[in-house]
Short mmCIF file of C-alpha atoms in Angstrom, two decimals:
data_model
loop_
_atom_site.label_atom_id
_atom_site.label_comp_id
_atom_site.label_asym_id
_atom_site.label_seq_id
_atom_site.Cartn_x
_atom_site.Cartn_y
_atom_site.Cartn_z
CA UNK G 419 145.54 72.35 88.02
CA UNK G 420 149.18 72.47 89.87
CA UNK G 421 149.28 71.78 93.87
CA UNK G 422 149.83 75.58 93.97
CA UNK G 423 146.77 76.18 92.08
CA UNK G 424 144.84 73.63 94.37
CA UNK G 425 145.88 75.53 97.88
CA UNK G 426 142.20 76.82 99.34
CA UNK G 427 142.63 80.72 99.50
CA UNK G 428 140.52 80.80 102.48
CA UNK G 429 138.99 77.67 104.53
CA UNK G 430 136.77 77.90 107.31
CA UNK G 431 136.43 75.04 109.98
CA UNK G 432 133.45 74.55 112.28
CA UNK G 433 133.30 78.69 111.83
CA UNK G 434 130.73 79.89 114.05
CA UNK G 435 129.61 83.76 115.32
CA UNK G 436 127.04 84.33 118.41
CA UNK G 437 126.20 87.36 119.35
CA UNK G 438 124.74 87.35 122.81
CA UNK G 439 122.33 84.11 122.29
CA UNK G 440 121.55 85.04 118.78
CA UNK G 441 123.41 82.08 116.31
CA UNK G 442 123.91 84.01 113.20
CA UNK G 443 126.39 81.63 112.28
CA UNK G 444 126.27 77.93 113.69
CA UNK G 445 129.63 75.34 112.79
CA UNK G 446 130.30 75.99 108.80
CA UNK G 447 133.21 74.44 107.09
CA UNK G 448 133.89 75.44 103.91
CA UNK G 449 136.76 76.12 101.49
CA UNK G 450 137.33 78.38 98.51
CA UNK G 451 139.86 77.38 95.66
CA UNK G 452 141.14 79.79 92.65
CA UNK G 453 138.76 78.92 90.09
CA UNK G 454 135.66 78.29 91.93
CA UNK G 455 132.31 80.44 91.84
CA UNK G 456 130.72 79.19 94.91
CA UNK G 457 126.92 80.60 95.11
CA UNK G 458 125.54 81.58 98.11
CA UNK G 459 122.01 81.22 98.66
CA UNK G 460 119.61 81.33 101.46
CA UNK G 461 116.39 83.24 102.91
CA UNK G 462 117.03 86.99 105.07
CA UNK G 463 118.64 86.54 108.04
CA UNK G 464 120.03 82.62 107.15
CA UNK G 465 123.60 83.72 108.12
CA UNK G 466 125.02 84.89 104.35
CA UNK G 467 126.20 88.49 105.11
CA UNK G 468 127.64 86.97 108.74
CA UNK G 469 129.29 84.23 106.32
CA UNK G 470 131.01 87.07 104.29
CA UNK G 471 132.27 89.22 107.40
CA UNK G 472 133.68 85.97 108.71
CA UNK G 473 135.85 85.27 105.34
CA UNK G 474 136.94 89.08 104.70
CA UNK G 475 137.80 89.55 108.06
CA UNK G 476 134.93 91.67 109.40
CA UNK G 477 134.42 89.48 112.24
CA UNK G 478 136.58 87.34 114.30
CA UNK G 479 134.71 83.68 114.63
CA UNK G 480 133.09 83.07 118.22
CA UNK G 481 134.16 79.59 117.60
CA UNK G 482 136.11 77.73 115.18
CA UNK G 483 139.08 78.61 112.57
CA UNK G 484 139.64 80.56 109.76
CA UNK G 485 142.99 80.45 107.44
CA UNK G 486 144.30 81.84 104.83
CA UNK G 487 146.37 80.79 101.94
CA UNK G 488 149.90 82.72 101.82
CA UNK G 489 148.71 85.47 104.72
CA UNK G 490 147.57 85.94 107.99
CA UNK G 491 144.90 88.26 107.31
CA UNK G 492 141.97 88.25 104.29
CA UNK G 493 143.33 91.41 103.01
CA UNK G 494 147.08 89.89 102.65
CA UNK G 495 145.41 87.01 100.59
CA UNK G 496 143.65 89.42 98.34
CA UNK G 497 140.22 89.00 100.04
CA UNK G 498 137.39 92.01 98.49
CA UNK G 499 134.08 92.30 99.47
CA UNK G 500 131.25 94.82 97.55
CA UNK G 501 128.28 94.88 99.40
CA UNK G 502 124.60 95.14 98.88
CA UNK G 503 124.19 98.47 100.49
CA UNK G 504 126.70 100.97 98.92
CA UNK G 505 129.74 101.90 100.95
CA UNK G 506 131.17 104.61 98.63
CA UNK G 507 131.48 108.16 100.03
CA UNK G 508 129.44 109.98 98.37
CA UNK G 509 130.91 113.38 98.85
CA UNK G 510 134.03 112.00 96.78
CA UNK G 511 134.61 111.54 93.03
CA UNK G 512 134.64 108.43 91.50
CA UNK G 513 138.62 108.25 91.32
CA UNK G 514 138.82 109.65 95.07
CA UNK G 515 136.80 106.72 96.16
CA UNK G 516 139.33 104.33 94.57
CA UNK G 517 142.41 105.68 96.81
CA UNK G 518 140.47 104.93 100.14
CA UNK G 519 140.90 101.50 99.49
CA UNK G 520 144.48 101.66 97.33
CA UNK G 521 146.96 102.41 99.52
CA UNK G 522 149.66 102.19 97.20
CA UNK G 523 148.05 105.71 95.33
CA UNK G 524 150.45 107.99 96.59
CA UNK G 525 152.40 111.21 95.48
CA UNK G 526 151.71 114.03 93.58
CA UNK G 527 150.18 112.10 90.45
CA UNK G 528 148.16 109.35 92.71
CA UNK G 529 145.10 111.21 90.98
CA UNK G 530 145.67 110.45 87.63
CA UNK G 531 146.71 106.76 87.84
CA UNK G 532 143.45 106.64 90.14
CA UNK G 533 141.31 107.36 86.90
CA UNK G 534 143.53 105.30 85.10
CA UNK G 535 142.97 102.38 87.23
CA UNK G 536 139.00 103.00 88.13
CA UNK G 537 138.51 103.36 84.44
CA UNK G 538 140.18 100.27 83.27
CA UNK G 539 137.97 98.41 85.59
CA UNK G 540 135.07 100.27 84.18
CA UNK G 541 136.08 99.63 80.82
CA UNK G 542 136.74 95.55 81.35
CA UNK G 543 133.74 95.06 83.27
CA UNK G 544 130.91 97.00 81.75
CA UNK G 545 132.40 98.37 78.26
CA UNK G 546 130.55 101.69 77.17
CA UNK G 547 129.55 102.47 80.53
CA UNK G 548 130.09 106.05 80.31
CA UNK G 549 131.53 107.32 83.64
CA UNK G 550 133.59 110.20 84.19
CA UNK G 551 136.12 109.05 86.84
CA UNK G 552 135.96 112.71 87.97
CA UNK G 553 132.02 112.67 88.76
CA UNK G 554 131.15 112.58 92.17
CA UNK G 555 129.23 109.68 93.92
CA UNK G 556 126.02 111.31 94.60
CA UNK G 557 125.38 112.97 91.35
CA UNK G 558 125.30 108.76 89.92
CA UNK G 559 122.27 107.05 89.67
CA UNK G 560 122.11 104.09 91.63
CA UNK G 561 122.90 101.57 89.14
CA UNK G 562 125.93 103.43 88.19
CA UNK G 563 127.07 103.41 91.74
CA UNK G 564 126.65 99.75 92.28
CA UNK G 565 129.09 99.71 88.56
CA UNK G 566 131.85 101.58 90.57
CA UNK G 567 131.69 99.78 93.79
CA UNK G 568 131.97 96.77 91.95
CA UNK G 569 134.91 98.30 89.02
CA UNK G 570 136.96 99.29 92.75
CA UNK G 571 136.20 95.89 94.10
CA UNK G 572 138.30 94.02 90.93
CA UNK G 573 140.50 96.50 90.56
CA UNK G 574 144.40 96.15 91.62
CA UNK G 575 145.33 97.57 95.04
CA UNK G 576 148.96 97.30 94.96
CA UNK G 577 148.45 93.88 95.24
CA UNK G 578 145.62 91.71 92.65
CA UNK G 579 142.41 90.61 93.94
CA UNK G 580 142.01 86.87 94.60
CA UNK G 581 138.88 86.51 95.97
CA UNK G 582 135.65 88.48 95.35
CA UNK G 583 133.16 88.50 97.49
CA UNK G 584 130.16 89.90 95.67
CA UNK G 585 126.90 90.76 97.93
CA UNK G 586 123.33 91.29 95.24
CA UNK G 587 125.90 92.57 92.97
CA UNK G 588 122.98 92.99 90.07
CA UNK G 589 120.06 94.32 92.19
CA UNK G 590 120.51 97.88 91.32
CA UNK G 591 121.31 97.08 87.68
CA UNK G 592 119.24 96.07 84.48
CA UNK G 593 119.47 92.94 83.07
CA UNK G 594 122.02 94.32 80.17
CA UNK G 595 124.50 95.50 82.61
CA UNK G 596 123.96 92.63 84.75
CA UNK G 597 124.98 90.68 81.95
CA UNK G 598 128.30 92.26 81.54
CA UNK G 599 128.90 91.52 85.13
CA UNK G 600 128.19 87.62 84.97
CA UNK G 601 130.09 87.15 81.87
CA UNK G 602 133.39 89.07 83.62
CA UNK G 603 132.73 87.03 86.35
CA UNK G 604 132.69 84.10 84.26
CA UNK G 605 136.00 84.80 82.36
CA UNK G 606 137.61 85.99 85.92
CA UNK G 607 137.45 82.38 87.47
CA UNK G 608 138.41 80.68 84.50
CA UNK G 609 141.92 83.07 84.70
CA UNK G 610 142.40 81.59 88.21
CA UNK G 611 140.27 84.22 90.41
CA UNK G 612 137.45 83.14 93.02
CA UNK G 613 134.21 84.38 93.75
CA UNK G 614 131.32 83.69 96.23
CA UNK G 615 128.35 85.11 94.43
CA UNK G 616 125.29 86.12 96.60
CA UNK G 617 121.89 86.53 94.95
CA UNK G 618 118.05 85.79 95.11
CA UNK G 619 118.34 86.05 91.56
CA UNK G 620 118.33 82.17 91.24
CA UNK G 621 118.89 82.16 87.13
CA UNK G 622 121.86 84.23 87.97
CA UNK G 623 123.45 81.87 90.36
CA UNK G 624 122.39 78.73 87.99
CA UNK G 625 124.39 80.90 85.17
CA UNK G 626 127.44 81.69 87.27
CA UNK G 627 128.08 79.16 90.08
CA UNK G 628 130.13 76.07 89.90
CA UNK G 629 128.95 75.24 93.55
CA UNK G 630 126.08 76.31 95.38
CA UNK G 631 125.67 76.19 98.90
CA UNK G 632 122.57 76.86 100.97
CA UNK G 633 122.48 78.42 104.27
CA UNK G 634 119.39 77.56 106.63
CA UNK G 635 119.46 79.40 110.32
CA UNK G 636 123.30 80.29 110.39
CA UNK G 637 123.94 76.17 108.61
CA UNK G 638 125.17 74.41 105.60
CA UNK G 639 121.76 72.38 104.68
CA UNK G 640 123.18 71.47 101.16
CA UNK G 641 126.52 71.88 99.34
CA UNK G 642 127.18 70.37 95.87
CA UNK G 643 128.13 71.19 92.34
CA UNK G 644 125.80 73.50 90.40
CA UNK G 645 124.60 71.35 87.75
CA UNK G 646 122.97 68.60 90.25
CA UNK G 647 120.58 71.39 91.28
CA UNK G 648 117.13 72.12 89.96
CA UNK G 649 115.52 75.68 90.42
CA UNK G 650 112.68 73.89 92.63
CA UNK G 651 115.06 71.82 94.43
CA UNK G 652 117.20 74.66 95.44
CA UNK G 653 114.19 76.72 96.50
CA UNK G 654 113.08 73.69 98.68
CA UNK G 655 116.59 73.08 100.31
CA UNK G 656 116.03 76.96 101.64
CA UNK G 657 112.91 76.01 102.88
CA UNK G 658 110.12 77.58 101.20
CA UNK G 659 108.24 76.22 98.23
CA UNK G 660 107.59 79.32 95.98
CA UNK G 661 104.28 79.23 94.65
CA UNK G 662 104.01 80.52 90.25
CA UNK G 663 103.16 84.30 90.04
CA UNK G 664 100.37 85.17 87.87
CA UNK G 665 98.76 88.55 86.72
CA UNK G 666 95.66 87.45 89.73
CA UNK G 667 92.03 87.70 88.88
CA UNK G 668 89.69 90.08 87.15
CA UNK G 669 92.16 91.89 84.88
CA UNK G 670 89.80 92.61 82.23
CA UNK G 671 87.61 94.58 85.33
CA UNK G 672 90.57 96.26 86.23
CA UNK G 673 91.91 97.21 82.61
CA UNK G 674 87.77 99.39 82.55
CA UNK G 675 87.74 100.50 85.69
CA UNK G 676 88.15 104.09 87.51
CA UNK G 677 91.46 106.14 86.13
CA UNK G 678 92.75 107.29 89.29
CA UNK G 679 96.66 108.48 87.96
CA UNK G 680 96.74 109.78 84.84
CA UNK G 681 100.54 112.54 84.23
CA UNK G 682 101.43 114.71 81.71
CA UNK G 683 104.11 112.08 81.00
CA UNK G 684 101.47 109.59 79.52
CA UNK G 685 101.17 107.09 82.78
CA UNK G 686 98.01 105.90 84.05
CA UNK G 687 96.77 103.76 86.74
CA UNK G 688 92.79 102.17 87.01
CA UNK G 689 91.51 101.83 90.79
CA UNK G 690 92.81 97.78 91.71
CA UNK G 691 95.37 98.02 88.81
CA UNK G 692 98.99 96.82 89.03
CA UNK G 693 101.16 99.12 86.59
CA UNK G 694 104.80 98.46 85.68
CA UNK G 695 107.62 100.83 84.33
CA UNK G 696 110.46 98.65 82.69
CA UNK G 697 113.08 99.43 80.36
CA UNK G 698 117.11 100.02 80.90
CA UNK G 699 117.79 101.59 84.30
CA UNK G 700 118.23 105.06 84.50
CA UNK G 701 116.20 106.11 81.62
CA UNK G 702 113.78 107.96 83.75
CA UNK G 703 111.30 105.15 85.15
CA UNK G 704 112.71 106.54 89.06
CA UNK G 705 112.05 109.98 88.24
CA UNK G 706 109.20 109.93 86.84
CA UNK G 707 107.80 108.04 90.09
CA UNK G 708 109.42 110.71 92.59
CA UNK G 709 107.80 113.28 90.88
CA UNK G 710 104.29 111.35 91.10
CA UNK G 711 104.38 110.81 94.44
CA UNK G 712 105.89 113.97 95.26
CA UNK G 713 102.49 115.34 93.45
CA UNK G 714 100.40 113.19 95.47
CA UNK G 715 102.16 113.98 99.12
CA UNK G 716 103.68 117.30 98.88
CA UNK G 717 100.77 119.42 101.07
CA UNK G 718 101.81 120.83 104.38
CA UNK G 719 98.33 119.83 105.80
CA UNK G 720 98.50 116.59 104.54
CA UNK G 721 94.91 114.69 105.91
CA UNK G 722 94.46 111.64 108.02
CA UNK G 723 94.25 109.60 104.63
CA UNK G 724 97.57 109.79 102.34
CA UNK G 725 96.95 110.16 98.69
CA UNK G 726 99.87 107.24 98.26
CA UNK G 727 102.60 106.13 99.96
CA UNK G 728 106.32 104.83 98.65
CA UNK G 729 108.80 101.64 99.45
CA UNK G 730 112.22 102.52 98.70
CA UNK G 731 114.87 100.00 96.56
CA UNK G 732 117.65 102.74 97.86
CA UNK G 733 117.11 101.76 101.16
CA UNK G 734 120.08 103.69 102.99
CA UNK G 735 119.27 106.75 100.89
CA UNK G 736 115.24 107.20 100.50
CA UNK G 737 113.68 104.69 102.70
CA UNK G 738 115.56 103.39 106.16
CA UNK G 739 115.19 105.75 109.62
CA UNK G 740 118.07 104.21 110.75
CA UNK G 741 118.55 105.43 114.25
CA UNK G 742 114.87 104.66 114.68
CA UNK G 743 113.63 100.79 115.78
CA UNK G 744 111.80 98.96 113.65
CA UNK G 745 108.51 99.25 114.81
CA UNK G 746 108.97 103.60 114.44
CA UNK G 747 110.17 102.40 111.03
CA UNK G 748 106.94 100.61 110.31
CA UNK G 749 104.47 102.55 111.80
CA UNK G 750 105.17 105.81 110.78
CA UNK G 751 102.95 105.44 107.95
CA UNK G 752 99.57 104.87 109.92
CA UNK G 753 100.22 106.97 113.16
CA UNK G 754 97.38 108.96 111.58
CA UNK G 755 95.01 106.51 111.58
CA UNK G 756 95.50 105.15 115.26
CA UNK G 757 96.06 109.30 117.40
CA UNK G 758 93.47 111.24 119.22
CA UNK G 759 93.58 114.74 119.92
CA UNK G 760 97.81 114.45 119.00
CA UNK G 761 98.46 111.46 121.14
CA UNK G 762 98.99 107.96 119.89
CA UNK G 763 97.32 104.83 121.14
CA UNK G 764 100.74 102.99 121.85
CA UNK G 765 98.76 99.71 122.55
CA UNK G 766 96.86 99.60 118.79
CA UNK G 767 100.32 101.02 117.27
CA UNK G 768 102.13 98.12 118.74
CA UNK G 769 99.36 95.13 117.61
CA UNK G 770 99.56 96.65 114.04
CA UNK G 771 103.11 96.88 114.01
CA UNK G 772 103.12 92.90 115.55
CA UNK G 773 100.44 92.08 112.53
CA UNK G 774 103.10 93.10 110.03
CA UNK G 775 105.82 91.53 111.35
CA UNK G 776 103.90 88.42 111.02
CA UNK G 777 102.42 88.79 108.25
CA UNK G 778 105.11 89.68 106.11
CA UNK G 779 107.79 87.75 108.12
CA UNK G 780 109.90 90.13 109.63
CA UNK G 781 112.71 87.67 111.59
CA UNK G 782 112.85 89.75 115.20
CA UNK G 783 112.31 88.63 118.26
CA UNK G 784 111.57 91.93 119.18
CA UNK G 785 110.01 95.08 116.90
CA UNK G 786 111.65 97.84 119.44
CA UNK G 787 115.02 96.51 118.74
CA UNK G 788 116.69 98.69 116.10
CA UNK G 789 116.41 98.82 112.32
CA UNK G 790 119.70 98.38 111.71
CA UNK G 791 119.90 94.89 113.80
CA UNK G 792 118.05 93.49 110.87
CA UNK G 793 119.54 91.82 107.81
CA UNK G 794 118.78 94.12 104.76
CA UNK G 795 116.55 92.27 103.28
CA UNK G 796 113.98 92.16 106.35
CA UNK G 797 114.95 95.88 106.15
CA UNK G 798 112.94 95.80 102.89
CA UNK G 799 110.02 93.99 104.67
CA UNK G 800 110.24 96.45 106.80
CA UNK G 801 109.53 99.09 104.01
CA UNK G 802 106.88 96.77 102.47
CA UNK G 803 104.71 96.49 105.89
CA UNK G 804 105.22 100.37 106.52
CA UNK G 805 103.47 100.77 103.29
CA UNK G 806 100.69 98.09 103.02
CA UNK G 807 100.16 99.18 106.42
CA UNK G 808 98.52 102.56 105.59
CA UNK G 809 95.42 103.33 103.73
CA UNK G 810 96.91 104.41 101.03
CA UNK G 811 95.26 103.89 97.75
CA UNK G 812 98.12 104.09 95.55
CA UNK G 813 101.19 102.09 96.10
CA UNK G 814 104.52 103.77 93.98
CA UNK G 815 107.66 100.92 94.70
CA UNK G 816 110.78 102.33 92.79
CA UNK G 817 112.46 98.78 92.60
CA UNK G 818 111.47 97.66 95.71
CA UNK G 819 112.57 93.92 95.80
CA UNK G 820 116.39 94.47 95.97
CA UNK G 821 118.28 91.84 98.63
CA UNK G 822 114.39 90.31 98.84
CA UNK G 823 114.95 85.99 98.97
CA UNK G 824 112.72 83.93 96.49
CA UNK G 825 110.26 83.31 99.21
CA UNK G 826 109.83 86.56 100.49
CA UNK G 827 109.36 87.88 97.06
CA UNK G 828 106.72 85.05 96.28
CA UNK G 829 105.06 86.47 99.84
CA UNK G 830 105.04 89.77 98.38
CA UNK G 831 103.70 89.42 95.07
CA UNK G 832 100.87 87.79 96.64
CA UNK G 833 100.06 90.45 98.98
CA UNK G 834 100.26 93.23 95.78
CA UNK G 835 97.73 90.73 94.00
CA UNK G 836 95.08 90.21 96.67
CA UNK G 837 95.79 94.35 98.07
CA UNK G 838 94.92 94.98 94.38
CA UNK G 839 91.74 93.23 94.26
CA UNK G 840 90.32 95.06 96.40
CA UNK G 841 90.63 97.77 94.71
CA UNK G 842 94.62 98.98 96.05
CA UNK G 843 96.95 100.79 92.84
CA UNK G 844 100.73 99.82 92.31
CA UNK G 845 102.77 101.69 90.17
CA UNK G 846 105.80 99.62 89.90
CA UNK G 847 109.38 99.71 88.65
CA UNK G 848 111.46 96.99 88.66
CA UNK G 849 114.70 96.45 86.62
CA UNK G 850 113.52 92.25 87.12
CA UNK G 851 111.55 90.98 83.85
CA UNK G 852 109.84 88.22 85.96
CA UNK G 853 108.72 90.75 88.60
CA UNK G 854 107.63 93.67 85.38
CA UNK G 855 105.75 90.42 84.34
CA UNK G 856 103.78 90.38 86.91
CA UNK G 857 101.92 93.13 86.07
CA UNK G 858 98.35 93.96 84.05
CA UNK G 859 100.03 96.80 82.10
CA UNK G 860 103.59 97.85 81.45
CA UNK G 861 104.86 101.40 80.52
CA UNK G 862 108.40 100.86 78.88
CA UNK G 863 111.19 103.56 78.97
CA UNK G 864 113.88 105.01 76.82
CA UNK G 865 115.64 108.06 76.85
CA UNK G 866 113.55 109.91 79.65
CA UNK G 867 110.19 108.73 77.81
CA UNK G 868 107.36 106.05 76.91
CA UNK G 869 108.50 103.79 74.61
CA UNK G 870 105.55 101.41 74.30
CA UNK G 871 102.57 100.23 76.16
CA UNK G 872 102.30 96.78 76.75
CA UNK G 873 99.30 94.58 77.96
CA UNK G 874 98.93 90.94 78.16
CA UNK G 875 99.86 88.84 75.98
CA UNK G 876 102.61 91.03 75.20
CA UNK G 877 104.07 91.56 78.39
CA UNK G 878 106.98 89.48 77.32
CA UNK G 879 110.94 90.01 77.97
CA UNK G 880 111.13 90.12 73.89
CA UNK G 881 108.41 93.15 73.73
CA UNK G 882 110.53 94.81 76.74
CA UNK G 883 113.54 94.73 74.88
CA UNK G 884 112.36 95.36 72.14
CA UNK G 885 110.38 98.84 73.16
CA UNK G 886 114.11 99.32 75.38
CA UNK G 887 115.78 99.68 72.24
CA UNK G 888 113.72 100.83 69.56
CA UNK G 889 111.36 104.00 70.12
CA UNK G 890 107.88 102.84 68.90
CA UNK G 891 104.10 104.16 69.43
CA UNK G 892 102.49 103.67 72.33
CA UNK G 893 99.64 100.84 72.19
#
């Protein structure tokens, strides 16, 4: 490597951020050369997304310094951020999205070198990806969103990206796609470009990263090259031991028991039974949960007791009230349960609401401050302890653990095991194998139907892609 080669593209010295007495970023020094993956890791509300505003400019440090290789600013050295929660307008096509951020599209043919440009991206990134560069935003699935934010993110801007800042690039995406992202990512640092890759997909980071760094409450707890990490030592440096999943107790009771979903489609669901839907993202596992629970909560008179209730992986979109605080946010679900004659008992509103804070460790000092104040993963928690919350019987999550830590996610599946022994339903899609393993039955899609029935033993990554692939009967 020459000296040139060697120059940091953006170092950080004792960087720190307060806001008001709040430490969401506490003396980090760090450095990023061309070349380098660095993986960021760390539980909700450790300091990562701070960490990233600091580096691409976002913020100004409270404390500390911040430079640059070759520029001032972290757009002059080629800084680009694509974040967990979608900034894309959605009222714009695909191409038109491109230009916000590329200047240098101008004159009467800008449009036509902007699908030129978006759609090399595509095409290097994800090939056979299928995306008309004409298409507005909100008519893509999510997963196809998350492709373009990430396609605009590498893509030139009058001037070539440098560093890449990528935020739970793969939550949205199934592990085939996800796969064409690591291996660009791969070939992208060994041509000389940086990334800091951010994911509680550990496997991911182990498969990317040439240095992993852990942040603990706003600190560096541990920095050092990949390969002198274990899975179980990294999850310990975070701070939370994460206990082995397993499919829980009783399955064969649960695999007789009481039908209590059963769709034209083919799904069913047993009373206490956790049900998964699997297969390549956007073949129709989302849909055919919205129109399930739409079935099951569609009546103007709706009672005191919901038929089901639903957690959101689109959180911006389908699940977050965002100029509500986060205890409205959580106790929406179960005002029902806790109002006499129309009024609500405040005082039993706020214990429950306190209950599932703790419970499901929601990091707030304070559940009337507002939703958005919270990290996006404790966002999700938020969406998890509005649903276990109610009395619901039936529990429909439409990929529900994206920007969720290891720990957290250990938390959860927990909860969904012991909620389900006594007697609670989950229909649940995920486009994670280990979380669709999870489960005591698993409905596989392709193409907009049921590809296969699975059932342990053969709830196996092999048997998923296998039914993903290849129609078969259901068994």
């Amino acid at each position: 490597m020459s000296e040139h080669e060697s120059v940091p593209i953006v170092t950080l010295t004792d960087a720190a951020k307060h806001f008001g007495p709040v430490r969401a970023l506490d003396g980090v020094s760090l450095s990023v050369r061309p070349g380098d993956c660095l993986g960021l890791v760390g539980h909700n509300g450790a300091g990562k997304s701070t960490l990233v505003y600091l580096v691409n400019g976002g913020f100004a440090p409270s404390a500390g310094e911040i430079s640059f290789s070759g520029a001032d600013d972290a757009a002059g050295a080629g800084v680009r951020s694509v974040f967990q929660e979608l900034s894309l307008c959605p009222n714009l096509t695909v191409a038109e999205n491109l230009r916000i951020s590329n200047r240098a599209l101008t004159g009467a043919g800008w449009r036509r070198n902007a699908r030129a440009i978006i759609t090399e991206s595509l095409d290097e990134i994800f090939p056979g990806h299928g995306i008309d560069p004409d298409t507005e935003v909100d008519m893509l699935p999510i997963a196809e969103r998350q492709m373009v934010e990430i396609a605009i993110g590498f893509a030139p801007r009058g001037t070539e990206a440098r560093l890449v800042i990528l935020d739970e690039p793969t939550s949205s995406l199934d592990a085939g796609i996800a796969e064409q992202l690591l291996t660009h990512i791969k070939s992208y640092c060994a041509a000389g470009g940086a990334v800091i890759f951010i994911s509680h997909m550990l496997g991911e980071v182990f498969q990317v990263a040439s240095r992993i760094i852990v942040l603990k409450d706003g600190r560096i707890v541990a920095e050092r090259a990949t390969e002198d990490f274990t899975r179980q030592g990294l999850v310990e440096a975070m701070g939370h031991v994460a206990a082995e999943g397993s499919a829980g107790t009783d399955l064969a009771e649960r695999q007789t028991g009481e039908i209590v979903i059963r769709t034209e489609q083919g799904l069913t669901a047993r009373k206490g039974e956790i049900v998964g839907l699997s297969g390549l993202a956007g073949h129709g596992q989302a849909e055919a949960l919205a129109k399930l629970y739409l079935s099951q909560s569609s009546n103007w008179r709706a009672g005191h007791e919901p038929k089901s209730v639903f957690v959101a992986g689109d959180r911006p979109r389908d699940g977050i009230l965002p100029l509500w605080s986060i205890l409205n946010n959580m106790s929406i679900s179960f005002l029902r349960q806790i109002e006499s004659w129309g009024f609500v008992d405040r005082a039993a509103e706020r214990a429950k609401a306190e209950e599932w804070k703790k419970r499901i460790g929601i990091r707030t000092e304070d559940i009337t401050n507002p939703v958005l104040s919270l990290s996006g993963g404790n966002q999700q928690k938020v969406l998890f302890a509005r649903a276990l919350a109610s009395t619901a019987p039936v529990v429909i999550m439409d990929d529900p653990m994206r920007g969720v830590d290891v720990g957290t996610k250990q938390d959860v599946y927990a909860m969904i095991r012991d909620e389900a022994a006594h007697g609670r339903t989950f229909m649940w899609y995920s486009t994670e194998t280990e979380e669709v393993c999870q489960c005591d039955r698993v409905f596989v899609f392709r193409n907009g139907e049921i590809s296969a029935e699975l059932v342990p033993p053969n709830i196996t990554e092999e048997r998923i892609l296998e039914a993903s692939f290849h129609m078969q009967e259901a068994s």
